[in-house]
mmCIF file of C-alpha atoms in Angstrom:
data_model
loop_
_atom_site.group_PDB
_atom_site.id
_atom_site.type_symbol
_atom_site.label_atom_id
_atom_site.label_comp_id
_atom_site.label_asym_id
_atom_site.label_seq_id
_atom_site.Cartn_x
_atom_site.Cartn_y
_atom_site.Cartn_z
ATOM 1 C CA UNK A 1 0.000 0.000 0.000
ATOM 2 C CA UNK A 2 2.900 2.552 -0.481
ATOM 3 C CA UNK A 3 1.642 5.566 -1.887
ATOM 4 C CA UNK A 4 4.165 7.725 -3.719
ATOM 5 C CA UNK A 5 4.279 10.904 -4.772
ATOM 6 C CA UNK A 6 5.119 10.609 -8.297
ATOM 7 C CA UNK A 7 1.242 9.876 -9.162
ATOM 8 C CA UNK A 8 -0.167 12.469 -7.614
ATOM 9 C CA UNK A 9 2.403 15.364 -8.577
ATOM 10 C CA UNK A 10 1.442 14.282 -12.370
ATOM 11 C CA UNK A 11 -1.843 14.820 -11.540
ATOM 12 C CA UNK A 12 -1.253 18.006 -9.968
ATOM 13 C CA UNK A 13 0.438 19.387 -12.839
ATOM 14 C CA UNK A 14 -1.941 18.078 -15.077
ATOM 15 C CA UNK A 15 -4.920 20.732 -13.293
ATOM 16 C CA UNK A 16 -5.830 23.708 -15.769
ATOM 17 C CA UNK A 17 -5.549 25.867 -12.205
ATOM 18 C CA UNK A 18 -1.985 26.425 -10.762
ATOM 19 C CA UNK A 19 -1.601 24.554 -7.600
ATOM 20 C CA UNK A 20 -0.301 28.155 -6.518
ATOM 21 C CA UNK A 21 -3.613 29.502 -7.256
ATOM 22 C CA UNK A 22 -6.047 26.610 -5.688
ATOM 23 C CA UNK A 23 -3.712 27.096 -2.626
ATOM 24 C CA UNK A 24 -4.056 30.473 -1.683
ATOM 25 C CA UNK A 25 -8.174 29.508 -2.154
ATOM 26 C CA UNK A 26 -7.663 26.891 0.452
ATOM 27 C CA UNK A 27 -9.510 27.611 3.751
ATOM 28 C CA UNK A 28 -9.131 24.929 7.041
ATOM 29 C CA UNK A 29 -12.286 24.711 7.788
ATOM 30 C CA UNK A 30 -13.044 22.896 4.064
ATOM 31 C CA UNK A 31 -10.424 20.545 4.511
ATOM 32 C CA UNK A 32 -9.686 18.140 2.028
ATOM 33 C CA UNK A 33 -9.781 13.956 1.809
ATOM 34 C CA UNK A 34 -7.463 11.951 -0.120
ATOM 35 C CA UNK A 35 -9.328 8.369 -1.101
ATOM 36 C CA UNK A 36 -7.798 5.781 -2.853
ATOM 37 C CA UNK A 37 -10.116 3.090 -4.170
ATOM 38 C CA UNK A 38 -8.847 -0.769 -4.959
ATOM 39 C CA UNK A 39 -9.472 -3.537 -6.818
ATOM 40 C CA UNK A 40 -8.451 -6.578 -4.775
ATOM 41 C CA UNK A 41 -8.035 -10.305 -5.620
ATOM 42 C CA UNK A 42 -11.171 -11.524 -3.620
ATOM 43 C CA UNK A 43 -9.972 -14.531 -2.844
ATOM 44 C CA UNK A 44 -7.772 -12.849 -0.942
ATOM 45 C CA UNK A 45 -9.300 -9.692 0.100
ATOM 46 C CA UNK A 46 -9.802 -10.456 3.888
ATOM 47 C CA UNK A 47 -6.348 -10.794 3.934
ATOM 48 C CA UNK A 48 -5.150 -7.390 3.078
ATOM 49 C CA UNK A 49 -7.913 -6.132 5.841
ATOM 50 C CA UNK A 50 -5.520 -8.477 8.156
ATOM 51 C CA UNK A 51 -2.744 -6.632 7.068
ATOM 52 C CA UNK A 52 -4.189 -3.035 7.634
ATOM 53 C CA UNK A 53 -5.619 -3.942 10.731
ATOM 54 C CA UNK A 54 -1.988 -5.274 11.917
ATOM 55 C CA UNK A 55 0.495 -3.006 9.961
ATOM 56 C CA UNK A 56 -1.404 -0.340 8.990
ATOM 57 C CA UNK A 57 -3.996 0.693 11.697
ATOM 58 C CA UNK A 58 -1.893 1.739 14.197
ATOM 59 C CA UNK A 59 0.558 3.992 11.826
ATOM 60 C CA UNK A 60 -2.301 5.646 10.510
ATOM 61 C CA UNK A 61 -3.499 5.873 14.552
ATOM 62 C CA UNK A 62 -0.567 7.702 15.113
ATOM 63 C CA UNK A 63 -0.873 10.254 12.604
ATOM 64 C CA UNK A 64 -4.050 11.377 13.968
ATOM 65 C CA UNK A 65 -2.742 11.294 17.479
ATOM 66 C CA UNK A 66 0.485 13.666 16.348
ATOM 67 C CA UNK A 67 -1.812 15.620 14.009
ATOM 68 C CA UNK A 68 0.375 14.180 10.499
ATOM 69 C CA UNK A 69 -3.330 13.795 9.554
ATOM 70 C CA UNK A 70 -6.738 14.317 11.150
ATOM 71 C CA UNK A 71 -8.608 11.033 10.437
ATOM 72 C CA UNK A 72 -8.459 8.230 8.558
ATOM 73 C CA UNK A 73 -10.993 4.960 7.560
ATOM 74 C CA UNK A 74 -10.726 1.886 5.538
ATOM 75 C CA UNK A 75 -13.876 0.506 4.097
ATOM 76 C CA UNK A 76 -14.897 -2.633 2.805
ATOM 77 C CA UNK A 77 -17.104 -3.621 -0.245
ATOM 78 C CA UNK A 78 -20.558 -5.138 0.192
ATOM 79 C CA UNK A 79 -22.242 -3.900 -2.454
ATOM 80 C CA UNK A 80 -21.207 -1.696 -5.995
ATOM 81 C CA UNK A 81 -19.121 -1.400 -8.452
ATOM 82 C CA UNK A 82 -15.683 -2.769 -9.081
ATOM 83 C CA UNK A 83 -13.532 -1.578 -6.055
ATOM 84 C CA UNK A 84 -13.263 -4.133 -3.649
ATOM 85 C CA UNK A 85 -11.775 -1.591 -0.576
ATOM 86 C CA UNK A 86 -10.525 2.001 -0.237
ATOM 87 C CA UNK A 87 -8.630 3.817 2.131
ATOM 88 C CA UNK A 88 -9.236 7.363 3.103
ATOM 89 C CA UNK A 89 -7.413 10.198 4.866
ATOM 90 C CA UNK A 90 -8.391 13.522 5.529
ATOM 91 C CA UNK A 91 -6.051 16.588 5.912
ATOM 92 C CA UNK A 92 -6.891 20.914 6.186
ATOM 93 C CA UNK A 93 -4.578 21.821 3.202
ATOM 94 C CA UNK A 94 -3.540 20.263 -0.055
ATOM 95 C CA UNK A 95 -0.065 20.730 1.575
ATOM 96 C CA UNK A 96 -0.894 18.882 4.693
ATOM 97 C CA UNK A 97 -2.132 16.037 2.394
ATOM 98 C CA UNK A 98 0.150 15.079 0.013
ATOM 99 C CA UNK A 99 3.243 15.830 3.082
ATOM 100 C CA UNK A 100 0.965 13.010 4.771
ATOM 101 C CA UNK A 101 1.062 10.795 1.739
ATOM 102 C CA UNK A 102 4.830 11.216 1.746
ATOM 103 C CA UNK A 103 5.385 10.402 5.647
ATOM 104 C CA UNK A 104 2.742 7.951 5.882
ATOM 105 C CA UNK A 105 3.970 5.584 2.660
ATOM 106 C CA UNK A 106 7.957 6.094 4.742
ATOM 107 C CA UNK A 107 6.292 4.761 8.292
ATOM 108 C CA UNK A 108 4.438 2.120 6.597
ATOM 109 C CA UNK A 109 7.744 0.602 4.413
ATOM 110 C CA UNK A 110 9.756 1.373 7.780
ATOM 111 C CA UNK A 111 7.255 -0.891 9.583
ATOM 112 C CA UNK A 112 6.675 -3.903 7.646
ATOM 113 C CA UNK A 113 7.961 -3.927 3.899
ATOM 114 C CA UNK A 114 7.190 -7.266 3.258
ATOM 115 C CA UNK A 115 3.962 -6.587 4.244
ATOM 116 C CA UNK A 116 3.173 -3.787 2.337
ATOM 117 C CA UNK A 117 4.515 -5.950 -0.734
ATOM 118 C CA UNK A 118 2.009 -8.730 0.418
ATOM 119 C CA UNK A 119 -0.564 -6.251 0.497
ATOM 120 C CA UNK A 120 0.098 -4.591 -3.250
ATOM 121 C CA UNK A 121 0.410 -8.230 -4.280
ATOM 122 C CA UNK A 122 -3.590 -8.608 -3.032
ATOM 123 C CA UNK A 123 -4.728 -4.979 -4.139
ATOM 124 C CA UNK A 124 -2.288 -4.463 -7.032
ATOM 125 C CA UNK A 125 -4.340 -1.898 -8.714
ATOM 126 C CA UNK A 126 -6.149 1.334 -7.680
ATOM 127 C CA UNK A 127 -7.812 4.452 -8.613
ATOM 128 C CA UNK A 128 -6.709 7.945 -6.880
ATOM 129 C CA UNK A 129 -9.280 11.056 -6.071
ATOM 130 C CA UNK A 130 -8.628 14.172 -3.564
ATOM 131 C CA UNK A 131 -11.928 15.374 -2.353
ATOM 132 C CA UNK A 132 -13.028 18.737 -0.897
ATOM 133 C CA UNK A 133 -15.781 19.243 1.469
ATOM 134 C CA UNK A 134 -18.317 21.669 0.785
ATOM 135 C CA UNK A 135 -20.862 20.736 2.734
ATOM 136 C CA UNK A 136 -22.586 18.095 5.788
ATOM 137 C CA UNK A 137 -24.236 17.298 8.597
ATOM 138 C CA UNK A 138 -21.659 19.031 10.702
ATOM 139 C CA UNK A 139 -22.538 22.290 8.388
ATOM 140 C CA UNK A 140 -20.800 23.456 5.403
ATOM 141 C CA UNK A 141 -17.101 22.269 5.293
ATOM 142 C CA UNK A 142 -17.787 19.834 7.443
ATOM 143 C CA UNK A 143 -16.082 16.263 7.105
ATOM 144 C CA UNK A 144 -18.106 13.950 9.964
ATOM 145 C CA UNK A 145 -14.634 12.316 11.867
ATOM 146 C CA UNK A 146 -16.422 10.662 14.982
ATOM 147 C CA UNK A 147 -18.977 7.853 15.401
ATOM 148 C CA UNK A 148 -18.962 7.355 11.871
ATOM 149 C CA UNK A 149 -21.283 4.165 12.088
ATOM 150 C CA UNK A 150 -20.828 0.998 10.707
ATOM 151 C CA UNK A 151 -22.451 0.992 7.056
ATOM 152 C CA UNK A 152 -22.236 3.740 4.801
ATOM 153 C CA UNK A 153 -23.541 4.374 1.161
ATOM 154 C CA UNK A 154 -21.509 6.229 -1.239
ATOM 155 C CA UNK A 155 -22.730 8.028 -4.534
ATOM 156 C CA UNK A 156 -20.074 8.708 -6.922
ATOM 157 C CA UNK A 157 -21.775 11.390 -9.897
ATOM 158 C CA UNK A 158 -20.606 12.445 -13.139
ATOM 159 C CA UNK A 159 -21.795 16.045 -13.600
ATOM 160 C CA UNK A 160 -21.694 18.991 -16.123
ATOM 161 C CA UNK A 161 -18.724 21.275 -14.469
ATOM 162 C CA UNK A 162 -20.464 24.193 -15.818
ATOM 163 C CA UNK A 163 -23.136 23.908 -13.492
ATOM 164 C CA UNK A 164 -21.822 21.587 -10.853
ATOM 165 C CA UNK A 165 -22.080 24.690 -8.276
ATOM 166 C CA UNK A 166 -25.674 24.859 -8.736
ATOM 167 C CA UNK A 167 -25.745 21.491 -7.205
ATOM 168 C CA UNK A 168 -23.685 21.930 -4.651
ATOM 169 C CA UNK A 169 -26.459 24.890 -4.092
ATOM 170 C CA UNK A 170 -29.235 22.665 -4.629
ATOM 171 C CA UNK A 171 -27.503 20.190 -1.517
ATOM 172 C CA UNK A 172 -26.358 22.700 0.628
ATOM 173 C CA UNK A 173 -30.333 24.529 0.442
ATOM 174 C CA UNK A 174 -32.753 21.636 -0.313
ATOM 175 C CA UNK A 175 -31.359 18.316 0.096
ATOM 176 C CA UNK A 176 -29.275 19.125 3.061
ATOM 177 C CA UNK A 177 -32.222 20.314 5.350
ATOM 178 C CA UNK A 178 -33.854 16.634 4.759
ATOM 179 C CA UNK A 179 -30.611 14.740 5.541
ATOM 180 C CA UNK A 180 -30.349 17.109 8.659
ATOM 181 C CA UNK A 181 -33.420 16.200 9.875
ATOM 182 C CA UNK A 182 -32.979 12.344 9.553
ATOM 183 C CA UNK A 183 -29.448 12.522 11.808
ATOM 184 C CA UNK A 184 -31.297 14.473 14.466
ATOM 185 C CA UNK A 185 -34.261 11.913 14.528
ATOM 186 C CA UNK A 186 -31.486 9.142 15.100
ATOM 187 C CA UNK A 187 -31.964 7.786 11.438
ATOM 188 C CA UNK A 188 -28.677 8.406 9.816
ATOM 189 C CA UNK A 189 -25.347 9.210 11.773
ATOM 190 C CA UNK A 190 -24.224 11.701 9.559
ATOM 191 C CA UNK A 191 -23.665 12.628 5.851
ATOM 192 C CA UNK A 192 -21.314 14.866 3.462
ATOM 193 C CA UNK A 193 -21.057 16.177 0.109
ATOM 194 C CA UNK A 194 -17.805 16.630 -1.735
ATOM 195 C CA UNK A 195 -16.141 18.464 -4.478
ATOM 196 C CA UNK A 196 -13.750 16.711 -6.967
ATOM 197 C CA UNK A 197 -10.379 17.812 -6.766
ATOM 198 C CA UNK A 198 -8.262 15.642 -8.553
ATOM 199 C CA UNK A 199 -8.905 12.020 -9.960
ATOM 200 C CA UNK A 200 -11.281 10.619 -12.536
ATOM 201 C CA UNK A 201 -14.307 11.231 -14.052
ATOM 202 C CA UNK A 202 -16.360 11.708 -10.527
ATOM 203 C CA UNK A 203 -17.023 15.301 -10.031
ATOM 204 C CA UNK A 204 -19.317 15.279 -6.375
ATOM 205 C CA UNK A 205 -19.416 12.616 -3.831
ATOM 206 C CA UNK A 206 -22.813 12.318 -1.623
ATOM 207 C CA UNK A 207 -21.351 10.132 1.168
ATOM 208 C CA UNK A 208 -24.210 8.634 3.977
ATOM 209 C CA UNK A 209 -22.973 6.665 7.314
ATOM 210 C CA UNK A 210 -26.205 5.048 9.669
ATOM 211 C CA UNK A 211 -25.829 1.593 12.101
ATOM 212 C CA UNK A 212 -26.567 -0.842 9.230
ATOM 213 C CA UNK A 213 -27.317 -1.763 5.734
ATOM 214 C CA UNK A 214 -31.001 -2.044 6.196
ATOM 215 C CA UNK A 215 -31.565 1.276 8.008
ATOM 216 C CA UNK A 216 -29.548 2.931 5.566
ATOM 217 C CA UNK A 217 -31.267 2.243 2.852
ATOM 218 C CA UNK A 218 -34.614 2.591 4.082
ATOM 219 C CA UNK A 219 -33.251 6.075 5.366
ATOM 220 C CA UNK A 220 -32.224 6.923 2.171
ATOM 221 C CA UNK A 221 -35.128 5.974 0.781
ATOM 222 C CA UNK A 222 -37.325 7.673 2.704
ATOM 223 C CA UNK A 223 -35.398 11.217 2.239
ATOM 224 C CA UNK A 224 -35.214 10.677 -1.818
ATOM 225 C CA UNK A 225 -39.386 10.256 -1.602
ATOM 226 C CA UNK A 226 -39.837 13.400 0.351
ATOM 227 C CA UNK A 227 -37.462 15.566 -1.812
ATOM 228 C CA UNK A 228 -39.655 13.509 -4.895
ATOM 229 C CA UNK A 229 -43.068 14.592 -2.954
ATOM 230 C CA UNK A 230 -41.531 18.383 -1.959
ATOM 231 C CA UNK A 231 -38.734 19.748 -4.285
ATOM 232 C CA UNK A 232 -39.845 17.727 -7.747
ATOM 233 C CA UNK A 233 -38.278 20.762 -9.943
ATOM 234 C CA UNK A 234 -35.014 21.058 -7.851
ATOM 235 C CA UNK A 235 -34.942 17.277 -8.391
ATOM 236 C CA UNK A 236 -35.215 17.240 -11.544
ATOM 237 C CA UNK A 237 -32.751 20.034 -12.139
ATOM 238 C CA UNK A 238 -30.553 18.352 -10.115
ATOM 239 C CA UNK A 239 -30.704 15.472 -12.524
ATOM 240 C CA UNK A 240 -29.616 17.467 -15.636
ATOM 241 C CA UNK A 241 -26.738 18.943 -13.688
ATOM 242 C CA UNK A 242 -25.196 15.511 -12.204
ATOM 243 C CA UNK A 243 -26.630 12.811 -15.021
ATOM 244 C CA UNK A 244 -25.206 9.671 -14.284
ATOM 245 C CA UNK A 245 -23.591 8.261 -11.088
ATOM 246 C CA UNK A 246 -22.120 5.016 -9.314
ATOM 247 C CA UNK A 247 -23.291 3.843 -5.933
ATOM 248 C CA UNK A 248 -21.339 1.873 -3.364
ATOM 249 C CA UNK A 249 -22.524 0.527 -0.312
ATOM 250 C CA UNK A 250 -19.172 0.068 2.372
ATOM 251 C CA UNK A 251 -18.610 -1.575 5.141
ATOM 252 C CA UNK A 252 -16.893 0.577 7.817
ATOM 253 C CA UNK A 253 -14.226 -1.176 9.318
ATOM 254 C CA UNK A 254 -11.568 1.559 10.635
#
């Protein structure tokens, strides 16, 4: 699971904005999350978990505890697409992200090399997106860190960049008042919507964390037929902005 730089600088210099520029827009209380998504051989998948939990876990523990980063998960597949696990940390600044990369790939080959080989052996493939917050249950910037549950629901959406900040409007007004109300009746533990940085095609995440699977979904549910019954327009207009999308379901592990 070493992560090195050269990737990610490529991609960086790749951006149409300077990296100079998107700095000096960078604000800490938006901070940003740096997900890397897998595709694992699944007969071996629960083996790599072993090796996280072991090697990796408690690295990653430390980071948060001496503030290299300021949270960090690994989730599990149940139910999706084709990436069997990912691995997320979170970080205020672009700088304070990719300086974690850098440290935490070092403490991870200084711990356990073979490992880590063992591991990239399992998961020998991967797909790389930095995320932004824009907006949650915590309010807008917001990144939930703390009783994240154990299920969550992911919703990866391709969307027309010339009007993706109308739907970030659209979540932060309309669909973020309904979400709101289901994590202060208990229903959901928390939820976020972010802003693609760098990576693929995805341009907004809509991430959702409750107790279970079940729940979840029936949450979910339940908050897509009210904005169906109440906003229909901003639905729909939502729609035409972000067109087509993946959905994951994860299990939380870390």
């Amino acid at each position: 699971m070493s992560r090195r730089t050269v990737g990610i600088v490529a991609l960086l210099g790749a951006l149409v904005v300077p990296v100079s520029a998107w700095a000096q827009e960078e604000e800490a209380e938006r901070p940003f999350v740096y997900s890397t998504y897998y595709y694992c051989d699944v007969a071996d998948q629960e083996l790599a978990d072993m090796l996280v939990e072991t090697v990796h876990a408690p690295i990653y523990d430390a980071a948060v505890e001496d503030g290299t980063i300021q949270a960090w998960g690994w989730l599990s597949h149940n139910t999706g697409g084709k990436w069997r696990r990912a691995l997320y940390y979170i970080a205020p600044t672009t700088d304070a992200l990719l300086a974690a990369q850098k440290t935490l790939a070092e403490r991870v080959d200084e711990s356990s090399s073979k490992a880590d080989a063992r591991f990239t052996r399992i998961c020998g493939a991967h797909d790389d997106y930095i995320w932004r917050s824009v907006v949650g249950s915590g309010g807008p910037g917001s990144v939930e860190t703390a009783n994240p549950g154990d299920a969550g629901i992911s919703q990866y959406m391709v969307c027309k960049m010339s009007k993706q900040e109308r739907a970030d409007e659209l979540v932060e007004t309309v669909f973020g008042p309904v979400y709101d109300a289901q994590v202060e009746a208990g229903d959901l533990v928390s939820w976020g919507w972010l802003e693609h940085s760098v990576g693929g095609k995805y341009r907004r995440l809509l991430t959702l964390r409750g107790k279970d699977h079940s729940s979840l979904l029936n949450t979910w549910g339940a908050a897509i037929n009210a904005l169906n019954q109440k906003h229909a327009d901003e639905m729909n207009e939502f729609g035409d902005i972000c067109y087509t999308h993946q959905d994951y379901i994860w299990d939380i592990v870390h």
